[in-house]
């Protein structure tokens, strides 16, 4: 008889297409500890407030939750930072509550909350932010982190207008964009765009900077596993996945 797959499943709702291959990469590193299915919802990929509010709307997230149902997930995560923090702290809580309801009461979260919880797990209080967004969108992320008790001591934005453009950045471009925006006084460096391929670069970035680097797809995977009760140590995904207790 074929062996039954007993690995827990954690579902991710991902907007459009850009860097979703970070998730099968993470699943491979997990070595069978979990399955990480990704389902897509679609809208304009502009980094602009009205479009981001539409992208993270209840109707779109309900669509994503319905698609994930076939994977029998133990938890679901909205894998989009800007499409969650743009709602503000209270609105993002409402967004997650709706997602949980749409997913049949499963534990739910979003990338924005994943950043706050990952910073808390590592004891991080001050951060620098290397954002790909325009300034007005990046400023909303700074506000969100502040509500979560994370102080931003340096924020820089690359003013990239669409997620598709971010997804086309080369690994060298990604590394340069990130390391050039660090601040010495920051406990960690945060990279908030799930459209940016970062998972294969985290160890390199941390070695260059000598501090934890938290990236959007990394904290999203970590948050989903946390909600599902899976806390493996995973080499290759940075301090967050190595530090005991996270």
Short mmCIF file of C-alpha atoms in Angstrom, two decimals, residues 106-219:
data_model
loop_
_atom_site.label_atom_id
_atom_site.label_comp_id
_atom_site.label_asym_id
_atom_site.label_seq_id
_atom_site.Cartn_x
_atom_site.Cartn_y
_atom_site.Cartn_z
CA UNK A 106 -8.84 28.05 10.47
CA UNK A 107 -6.05 30.07 12.07
CA UNK A 108 -5.17 32.90 9.71
CA UNK A 109 -2.68 35.72 9.42
CA UNK A 110 -0.93 37.99 6.94
CA UNK A 111 2.62 38.96 6.08
CA UNK A 112 2.35 42.27 7.93
CA UNK A 113 1.52 40.56 11.22
CA UNK A 114 4.21 37.97 10.47
CA UNK A 115 6.84 40.72 10.51
CA UNK A 116 5.68 41.98 13.90
CA UNK A 117 5.58 38.50 15.42
CA UNK A 118 8.94 37.50 13.95
CA UNK A 119 10.54 40.66 15.37
CA UNK A 120 9.00 39.87 18.75
CA UNK A 121 10.23 36.27 18.60
CA UNK A 122 13.79 37.47 17.99
CA UNK A 123 13.64 40.22 20.60
CA UNK A 124 14.06 42.87 17.90
CA UNK A 125 13.01 46.39 18.90
CA UNK A 126 14.64 48.66 16.31
CA UNK A 127 14.74 47.97 12.58
CA UNK A 128 15.74 49.42 9.28
CA UNK A 129 13.38 48.88 6.35
CA UNK A 130 14.51 48.23 2.77
CA UNK A 131 11.25 48.75 0.88
CA UNK A 132 10.69 48.37 -2.83
CA UNK A 133 7.56 50.55 -2.67
CA UNK A 134 7.00 54.24 -3.36
CA UNK A 135 7.41 56.46 -0.28
CA UNK A 136 3.71 56.88 0.51
CA UNK A 137 3.15 53.12 0.66
CA UNK A 138 6.38 52.44 2.58
CA UNK A 139 5.37 55.03 5.18
CA UNK A 140 2.24 53.00 5.93
CA UNK A 141 4.41 50.00 6.74
CA UNK A 142 6.43 52.11 9.17
CA UNK A 143 3.17 53.16 10.87
CA UNK A 144 2.04 49.53 11.07
CA UNK A 145 5.28 48.37 12.64
CA UNK A 146 5.03 51.17 15.19
CA UNK A 147 1.59 49.96 16.24
CA UNK A 148 3.18 46.53 16.73
CA UNK A 149 5.89 47.88 19.02
CA UNK A 150 8.69 47.85 16.43
CA UNK A 151 10.63 51.11 16.07
CA UNK A 152 11.88 51.99 12.59
CA UNK A 153 15.19 53.86 12.79
CA UNK A 154 15.71 54.00 9.04
CA UNK A 155 13.37 53.56 6.07
CA UNK A 156 14.34 53.77 2.43
CA UNK A 157 12.16 53.02 -0.57
CA UNK A 158 13.21 52.03 -4.07
CA UNK A 159 10.07 53.57 -5.66
CA UNK A 160 9.34 50.51 -7.81
CA UNK A 161 5.80 50.91 -9.11
CA UNK A 162 4.70 47.30 -9.75
CA UNK A 163 5.24 43.92 -8.16
CA UNK A 164 6.14 42.44 -11.55
CA UNK A 165 9.16 44.77 -11.76
CA UNK A 166 10.30 43.64 -8.31
CA UNK A 167 9.99 40.00 -9.36
CA UNK A 168 12.34 40.62 -12.28
CA UNK A 169 15.20 41.90 -10.11
CA UNK A 170 18.34 39.77 -10.37
CA UNK A 171 19.81 38.21 -7.20
CA UNK A 172 22.68 40.72 -7.33
CA UNK A 173 20.22 43.59 -7.62
CA UNK A 174 18.22 42.27 -4.66
CA UNK A 175 21.32 41.96 -2.48
CA UNK A 176 22.49 45.45 -3.36
CA UNK A 177 19.06 46.98 -2.78
CA UNK A 178 18.91 45.41 0.66
CA UNK A 179 22.43 45.83 2.06
CA UNK A 180 22.70 49.44 0.92
CA UNK A 181 19.71 50.35 3.08
CA UNK A 182 20.88 48.98 6.40
CA UNK A 183 21.37 51.21 9.44
CA UNK A 184 24.07 50.38 11.97
CA UNK A 185 21.82 51.14 14.94
CA UNK A 186 19.08 48.77 13.76
CA UNK A 187 18.73 45.37 15.45
CA UNK A 188 17.51 43.84 12.20
CA UNK A 189 16.77 44.71 8.58
CA UNK A 190 13.25 44.17 7.20
CA UNK A 191 12.45 43.60 3.52
CA UNK A 192 8.67 43.82 3.13
CA UNK A 193 7.74 42.78 -0.44
CA UNK A 194 6.58 39.20 -1.17
CA UNK A 195 7.22 39.97 -4.87
CA UNK A 196 10.97 39.93 -4.15
CA UNK A 197 12.85 36.62 -4.34
CA UNK A 198 14.84 36.51 -1.12
CA UNK A 199 14.83 33.07 0.49
CA UNK A 200 17.97 31.79 -1.24
CA UNK A 201 19.79 35.01 -0.28
CA UNK A 202 19.02 35.35 3.43
CA UNK A 203 22.13 33.62 4.78
CA UNK A 204 24.31 35.68 2.43
CA UNK A 205 22.58 38.88 3.54
CA UNK A 206 22.95 38.07 7.23
CA UNK A 207 26.63 37.28 6.77
CA UNK A 208 27.14 40.60 4.98
CA UNK A 209 25.28 42.64 7.59
CA UNK A 210 26.03 40.71 10.78
CA UNK A 211 22.41 40.88 11.97
CA UNK A 212 19.05 39.17 11.36
CA UNK A 213 17.38 39.87 8.05
CA UNK A 214 13.61 39.38 7.91
CA UNK A 215 12.10 39.16 4.45
CA UNK A 216 8.46 38.98 3.42
CA UNK A 217 8.33 35.43 2.09
CA UNK A 218 10.54 34.17 4.94
CA UNK A 219 8.33 35.56 7.73
#
